[in-house]
Coordinates of N, CA and C in Angstrom, one line a residue:
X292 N 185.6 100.5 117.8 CA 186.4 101.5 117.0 C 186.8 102.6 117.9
X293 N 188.2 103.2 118.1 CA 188.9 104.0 118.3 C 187.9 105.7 118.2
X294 N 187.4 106.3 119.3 CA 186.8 107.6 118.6 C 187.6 108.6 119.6
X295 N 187.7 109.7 118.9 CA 189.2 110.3 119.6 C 187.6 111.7 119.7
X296 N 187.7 112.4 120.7 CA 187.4 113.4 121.0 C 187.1 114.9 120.3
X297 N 186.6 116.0 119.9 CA 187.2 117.3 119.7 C 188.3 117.8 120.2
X298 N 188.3 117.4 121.6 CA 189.5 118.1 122.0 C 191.2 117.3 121.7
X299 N 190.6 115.9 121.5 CA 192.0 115.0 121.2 C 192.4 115.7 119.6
X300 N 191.1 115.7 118.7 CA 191.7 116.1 117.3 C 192.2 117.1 117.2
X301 N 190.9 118.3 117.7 CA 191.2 119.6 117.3 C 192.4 120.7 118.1
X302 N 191.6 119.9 119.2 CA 192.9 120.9 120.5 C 191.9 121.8 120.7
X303 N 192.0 123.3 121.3 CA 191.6 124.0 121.9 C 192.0 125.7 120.9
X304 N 191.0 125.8 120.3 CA 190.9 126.5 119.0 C 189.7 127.3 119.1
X305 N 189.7 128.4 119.3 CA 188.6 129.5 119.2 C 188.0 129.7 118.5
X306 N 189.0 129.8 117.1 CA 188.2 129.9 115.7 C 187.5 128.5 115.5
X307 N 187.5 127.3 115.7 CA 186.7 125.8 115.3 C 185.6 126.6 116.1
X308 N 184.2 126.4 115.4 CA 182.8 126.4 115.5 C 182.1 124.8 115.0
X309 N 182.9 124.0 115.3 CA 182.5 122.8 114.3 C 183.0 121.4 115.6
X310 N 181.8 120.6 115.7 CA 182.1 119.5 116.6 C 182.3 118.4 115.5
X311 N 183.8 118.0 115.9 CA 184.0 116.9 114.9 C 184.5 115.9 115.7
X312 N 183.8 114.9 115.4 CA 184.7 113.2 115.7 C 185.2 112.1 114.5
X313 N 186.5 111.8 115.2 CA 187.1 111.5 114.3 C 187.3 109.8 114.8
X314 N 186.5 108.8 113.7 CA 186.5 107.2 114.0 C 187.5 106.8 113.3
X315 N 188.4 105.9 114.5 CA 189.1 104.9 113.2 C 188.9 103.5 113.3
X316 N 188.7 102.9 111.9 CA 188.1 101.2 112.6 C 189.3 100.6 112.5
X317 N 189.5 99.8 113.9 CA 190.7 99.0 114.3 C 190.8 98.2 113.6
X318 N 190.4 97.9 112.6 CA 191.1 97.2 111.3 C 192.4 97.9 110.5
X319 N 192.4 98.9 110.9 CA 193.6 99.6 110.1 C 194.4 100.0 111.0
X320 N 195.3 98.2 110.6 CA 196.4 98.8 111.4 C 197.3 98.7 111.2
X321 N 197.3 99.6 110.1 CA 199.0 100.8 109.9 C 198.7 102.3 109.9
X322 N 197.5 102.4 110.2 CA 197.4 103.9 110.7 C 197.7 104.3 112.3
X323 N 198.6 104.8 112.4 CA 199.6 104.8 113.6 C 199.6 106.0 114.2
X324 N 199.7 106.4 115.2 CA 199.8 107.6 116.0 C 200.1 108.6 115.0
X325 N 201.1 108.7 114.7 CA 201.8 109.8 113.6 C 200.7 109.9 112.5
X326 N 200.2 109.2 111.9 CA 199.0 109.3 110.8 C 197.6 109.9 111.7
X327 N 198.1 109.7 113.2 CA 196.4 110.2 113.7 C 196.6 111.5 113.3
X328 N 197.8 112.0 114.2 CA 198.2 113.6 114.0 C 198.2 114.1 113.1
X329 N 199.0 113.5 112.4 CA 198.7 114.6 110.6 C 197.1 114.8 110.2
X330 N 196.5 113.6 110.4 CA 195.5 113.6 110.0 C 194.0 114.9 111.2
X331 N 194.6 114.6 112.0 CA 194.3 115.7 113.2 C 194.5 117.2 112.6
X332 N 196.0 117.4 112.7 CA 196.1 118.6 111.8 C 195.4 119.5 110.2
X333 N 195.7 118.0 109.8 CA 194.4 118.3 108.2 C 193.4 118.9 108.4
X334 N 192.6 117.8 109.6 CA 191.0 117.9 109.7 C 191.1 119.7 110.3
X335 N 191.9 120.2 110.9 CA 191.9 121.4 111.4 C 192.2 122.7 110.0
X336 N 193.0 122.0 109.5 CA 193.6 122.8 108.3 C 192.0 123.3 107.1
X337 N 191.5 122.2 106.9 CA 190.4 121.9 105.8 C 189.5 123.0 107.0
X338 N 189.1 122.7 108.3 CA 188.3 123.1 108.5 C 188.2 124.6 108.5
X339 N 189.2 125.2 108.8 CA 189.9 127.0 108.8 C 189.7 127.4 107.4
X340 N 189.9 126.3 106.3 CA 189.8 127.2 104.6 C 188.7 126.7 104.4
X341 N 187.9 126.3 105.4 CA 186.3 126.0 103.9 C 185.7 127.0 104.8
X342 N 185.6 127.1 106.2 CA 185.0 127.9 107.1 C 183.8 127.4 107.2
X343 N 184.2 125.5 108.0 CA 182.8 124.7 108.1 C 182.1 125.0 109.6
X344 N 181.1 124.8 109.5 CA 180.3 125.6 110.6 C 179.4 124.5 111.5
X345 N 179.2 123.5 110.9 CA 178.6 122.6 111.2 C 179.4 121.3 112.0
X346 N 178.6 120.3 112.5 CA 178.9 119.0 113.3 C 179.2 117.8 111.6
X347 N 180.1 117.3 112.5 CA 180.7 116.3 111.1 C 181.0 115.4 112.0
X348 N 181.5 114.0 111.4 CA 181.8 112.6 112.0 C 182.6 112.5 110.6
X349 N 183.9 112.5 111.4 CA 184.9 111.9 110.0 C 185.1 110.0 110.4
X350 N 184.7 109.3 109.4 CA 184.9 108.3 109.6 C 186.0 107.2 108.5
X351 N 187.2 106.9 109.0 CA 188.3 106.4 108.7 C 188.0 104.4 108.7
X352 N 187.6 104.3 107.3 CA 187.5 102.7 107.5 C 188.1 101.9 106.4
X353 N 188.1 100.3 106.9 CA 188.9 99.4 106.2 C 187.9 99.0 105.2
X354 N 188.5 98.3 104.0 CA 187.9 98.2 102.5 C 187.0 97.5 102.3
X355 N 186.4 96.8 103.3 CA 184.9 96.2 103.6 C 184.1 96.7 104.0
X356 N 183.9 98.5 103.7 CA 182.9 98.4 104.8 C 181.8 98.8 104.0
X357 N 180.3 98.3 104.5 CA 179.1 98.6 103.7 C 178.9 99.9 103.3
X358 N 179.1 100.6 104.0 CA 179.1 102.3 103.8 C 179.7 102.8 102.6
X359 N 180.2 102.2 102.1 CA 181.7 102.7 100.9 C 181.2 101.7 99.5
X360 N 180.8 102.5 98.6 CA 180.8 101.8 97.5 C 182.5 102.6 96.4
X361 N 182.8 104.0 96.5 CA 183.6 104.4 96.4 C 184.7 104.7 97.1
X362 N 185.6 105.7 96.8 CA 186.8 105.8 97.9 C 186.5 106.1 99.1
X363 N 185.2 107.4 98.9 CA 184.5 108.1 100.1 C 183.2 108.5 99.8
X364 N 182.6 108.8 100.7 CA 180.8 109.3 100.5 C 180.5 110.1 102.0
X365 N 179.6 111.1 101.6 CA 178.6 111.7 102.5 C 177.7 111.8 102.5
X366 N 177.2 111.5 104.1 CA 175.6 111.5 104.2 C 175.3 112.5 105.2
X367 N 174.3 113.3 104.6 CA 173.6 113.8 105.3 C 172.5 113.7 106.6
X368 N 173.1 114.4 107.5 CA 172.3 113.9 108.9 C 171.8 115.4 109.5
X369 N 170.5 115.7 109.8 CA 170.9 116.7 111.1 C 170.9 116.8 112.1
X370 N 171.5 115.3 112.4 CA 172.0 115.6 114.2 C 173.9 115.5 113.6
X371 N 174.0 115.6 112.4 CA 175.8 115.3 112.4 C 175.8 114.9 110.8
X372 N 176.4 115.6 110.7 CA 176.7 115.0 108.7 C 177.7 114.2 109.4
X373 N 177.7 112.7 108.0 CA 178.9 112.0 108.1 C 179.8 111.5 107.3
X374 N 180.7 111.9 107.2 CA 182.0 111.4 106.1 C 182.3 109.9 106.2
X375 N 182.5 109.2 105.3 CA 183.3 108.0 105.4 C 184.2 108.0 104.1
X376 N 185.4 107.3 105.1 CA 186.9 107.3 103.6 C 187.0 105.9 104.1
X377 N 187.4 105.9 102.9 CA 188.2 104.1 102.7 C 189.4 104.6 103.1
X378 N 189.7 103.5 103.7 CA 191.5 104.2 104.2 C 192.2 103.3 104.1
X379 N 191.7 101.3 104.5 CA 192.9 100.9 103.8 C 193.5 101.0 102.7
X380 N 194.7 100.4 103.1 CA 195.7 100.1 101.6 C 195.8 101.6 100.7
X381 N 195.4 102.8 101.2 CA 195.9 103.9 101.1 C 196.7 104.5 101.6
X382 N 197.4 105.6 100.4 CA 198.8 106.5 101.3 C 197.8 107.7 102.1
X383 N 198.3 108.3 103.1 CA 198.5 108.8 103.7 C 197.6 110.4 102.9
X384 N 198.7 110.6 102.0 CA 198.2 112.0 101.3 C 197.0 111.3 100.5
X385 N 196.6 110.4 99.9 CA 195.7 109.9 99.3 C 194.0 110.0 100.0
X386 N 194.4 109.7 101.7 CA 192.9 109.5 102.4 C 192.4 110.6 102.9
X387 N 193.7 111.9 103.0 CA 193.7 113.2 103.2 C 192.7 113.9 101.6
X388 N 193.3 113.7 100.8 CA 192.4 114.2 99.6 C 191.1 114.0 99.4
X389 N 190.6 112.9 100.4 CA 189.4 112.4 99.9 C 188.5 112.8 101.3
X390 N 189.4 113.5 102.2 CA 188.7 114.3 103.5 C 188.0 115.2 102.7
X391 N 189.4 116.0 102.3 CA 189.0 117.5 102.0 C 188.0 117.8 100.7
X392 N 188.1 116.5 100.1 CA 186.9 116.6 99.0 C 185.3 116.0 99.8
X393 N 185.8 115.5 100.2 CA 183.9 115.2 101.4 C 183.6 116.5 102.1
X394 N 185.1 117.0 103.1 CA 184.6 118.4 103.5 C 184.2 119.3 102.6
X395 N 184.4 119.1 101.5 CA 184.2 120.5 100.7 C 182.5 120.3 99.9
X396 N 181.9 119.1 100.3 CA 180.3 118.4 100.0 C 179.6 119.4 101.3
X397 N 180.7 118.7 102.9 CA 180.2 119.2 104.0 C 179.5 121.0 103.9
X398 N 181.0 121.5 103.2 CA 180.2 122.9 103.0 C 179.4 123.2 101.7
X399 N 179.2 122.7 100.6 CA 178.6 122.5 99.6 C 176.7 122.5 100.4
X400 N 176.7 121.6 101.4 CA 175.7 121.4 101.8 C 175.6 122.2 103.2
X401 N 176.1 123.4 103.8 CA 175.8 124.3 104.8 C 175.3 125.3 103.6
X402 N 175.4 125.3 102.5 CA 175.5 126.3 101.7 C 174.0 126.6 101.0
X403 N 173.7 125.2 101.0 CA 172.5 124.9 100.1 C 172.5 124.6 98.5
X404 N 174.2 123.8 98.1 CA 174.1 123.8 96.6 C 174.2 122.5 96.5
X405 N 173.5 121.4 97.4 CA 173.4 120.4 97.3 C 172.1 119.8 96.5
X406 N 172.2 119.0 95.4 CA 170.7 118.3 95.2 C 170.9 116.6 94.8
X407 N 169.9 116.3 93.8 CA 169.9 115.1 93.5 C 171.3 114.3 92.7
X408 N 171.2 115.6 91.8 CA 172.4 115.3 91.1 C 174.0 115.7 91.4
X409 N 174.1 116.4 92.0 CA 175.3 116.5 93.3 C 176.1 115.7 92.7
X410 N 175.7 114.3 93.0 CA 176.7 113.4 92.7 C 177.5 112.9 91.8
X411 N 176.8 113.0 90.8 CA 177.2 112.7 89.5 C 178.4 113.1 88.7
X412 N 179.2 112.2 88.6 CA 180.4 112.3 87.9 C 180.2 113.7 86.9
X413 N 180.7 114.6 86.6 CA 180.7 116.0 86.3 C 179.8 117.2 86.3
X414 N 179.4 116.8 87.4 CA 178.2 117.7 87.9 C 178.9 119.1 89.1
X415 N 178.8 120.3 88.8 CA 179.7 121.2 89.3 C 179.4 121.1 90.5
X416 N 179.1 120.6 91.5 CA 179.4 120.3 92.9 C 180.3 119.0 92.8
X417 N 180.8 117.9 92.2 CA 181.6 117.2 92.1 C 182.9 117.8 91.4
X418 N 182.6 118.8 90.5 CA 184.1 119.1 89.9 C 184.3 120.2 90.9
X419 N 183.9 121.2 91.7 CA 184.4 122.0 92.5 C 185.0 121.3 93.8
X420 N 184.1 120.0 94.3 CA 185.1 119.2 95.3 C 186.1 118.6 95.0
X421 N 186.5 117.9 93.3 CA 187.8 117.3 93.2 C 188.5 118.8 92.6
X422 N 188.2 120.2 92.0 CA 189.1 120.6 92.2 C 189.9 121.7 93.7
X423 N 188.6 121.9 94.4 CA 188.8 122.1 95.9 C 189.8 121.2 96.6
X424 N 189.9 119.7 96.5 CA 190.6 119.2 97.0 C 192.0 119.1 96.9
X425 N 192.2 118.9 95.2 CA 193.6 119.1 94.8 C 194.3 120.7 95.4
X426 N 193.3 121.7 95.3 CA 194.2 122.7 95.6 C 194.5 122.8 97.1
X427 N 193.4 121.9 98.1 CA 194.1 122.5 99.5 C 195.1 121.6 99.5
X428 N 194.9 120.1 99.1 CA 196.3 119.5 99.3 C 197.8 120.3 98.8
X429 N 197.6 120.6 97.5 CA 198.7 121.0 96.9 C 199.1 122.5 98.5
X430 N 198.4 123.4 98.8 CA 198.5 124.0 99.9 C 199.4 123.2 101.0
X431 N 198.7 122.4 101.6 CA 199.1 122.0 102.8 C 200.3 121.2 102.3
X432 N 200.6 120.3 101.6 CA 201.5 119.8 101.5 C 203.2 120.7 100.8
X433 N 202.8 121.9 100.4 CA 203.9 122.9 100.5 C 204.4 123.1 101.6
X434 N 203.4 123.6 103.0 CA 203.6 123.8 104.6 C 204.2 122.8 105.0
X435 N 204.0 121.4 104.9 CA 204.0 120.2 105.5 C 204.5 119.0 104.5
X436 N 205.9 119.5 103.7 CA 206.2 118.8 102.2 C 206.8 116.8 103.0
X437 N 207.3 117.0 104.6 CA 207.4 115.6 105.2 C 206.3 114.9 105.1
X438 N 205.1 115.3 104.7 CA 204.0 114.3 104.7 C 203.9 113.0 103.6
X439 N 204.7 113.8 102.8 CA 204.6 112.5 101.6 C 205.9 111.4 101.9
X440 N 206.3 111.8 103.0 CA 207.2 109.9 103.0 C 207.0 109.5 104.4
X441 N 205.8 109.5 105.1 CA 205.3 108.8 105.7 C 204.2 107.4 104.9

């Protein structure tokens, strides 16, 4: 699998306090240079509005993988929290939504308002990440309105 650096994703950014790697499983292949970047830019965007502080592994995979019972999930690690998104057969703004709702678990859990129930379909750590996420998309994609026709 493709693992692209901090400095490949993020660039060289003073304000990032946050070591992130970003996996893509070479199964997905229509995620293409141009999808790394945007996606590059997001992970930088999300990271500047949640003010995550911590090591993350964003992980970008195809629709088999054991990790994924839903779209996306986080687990908790402390040598590295780790994100996984289902990414095939998804658009673009679609896998992005499901970053910034895992990042917004990421900081949910720097924060300490993480527990058992966390998870659970209407439990206010799940309704503050799906409404956290609609709003930074709705954000970024005013900045960046070319993203929806890739």
């Amino acid at each position: 699998m493709p693992e692209y650096s901090e400095d490949d994703i993020l660039g060289q950014k003073p304000y990032l306090k946050i070591k992130v790697s970003f996996k893509i499983d070479p199964n997905l292949k229509d995620f293409d240079i141009e999808k790394i970047y945007v996606m590059r830019d997001f992970i930088k965007y999300c990271v500047s509005v949640l003010g995550i502080q911590g090591k993350v592994i964003i992980n970008l995979r195809n629709d088999k993988d054991p990790h994924l019972q839903t779209l996306a999930s986080y687990s908790y690690d402390p040598n590295g929290d780790e994100v996984y998104i289902r990414a095939g057969r998804r658009h673009i703004v679609d896998i992005m939504r499901s970053v910034a709702h895992e990042l917004i678990h990421k900081k949910q859990y720097e924060q300490g308002q993480l527990n058992d129930e966390s998870g659970k379909t209407g439990s206010p750590q799940e309704n503050e990440a799906n409404a956290g996420a609609g709003m930074i998309m709705r954000d970024y994609t005013k900045k960046n309105p070319w993203i929806l026709d890739i």
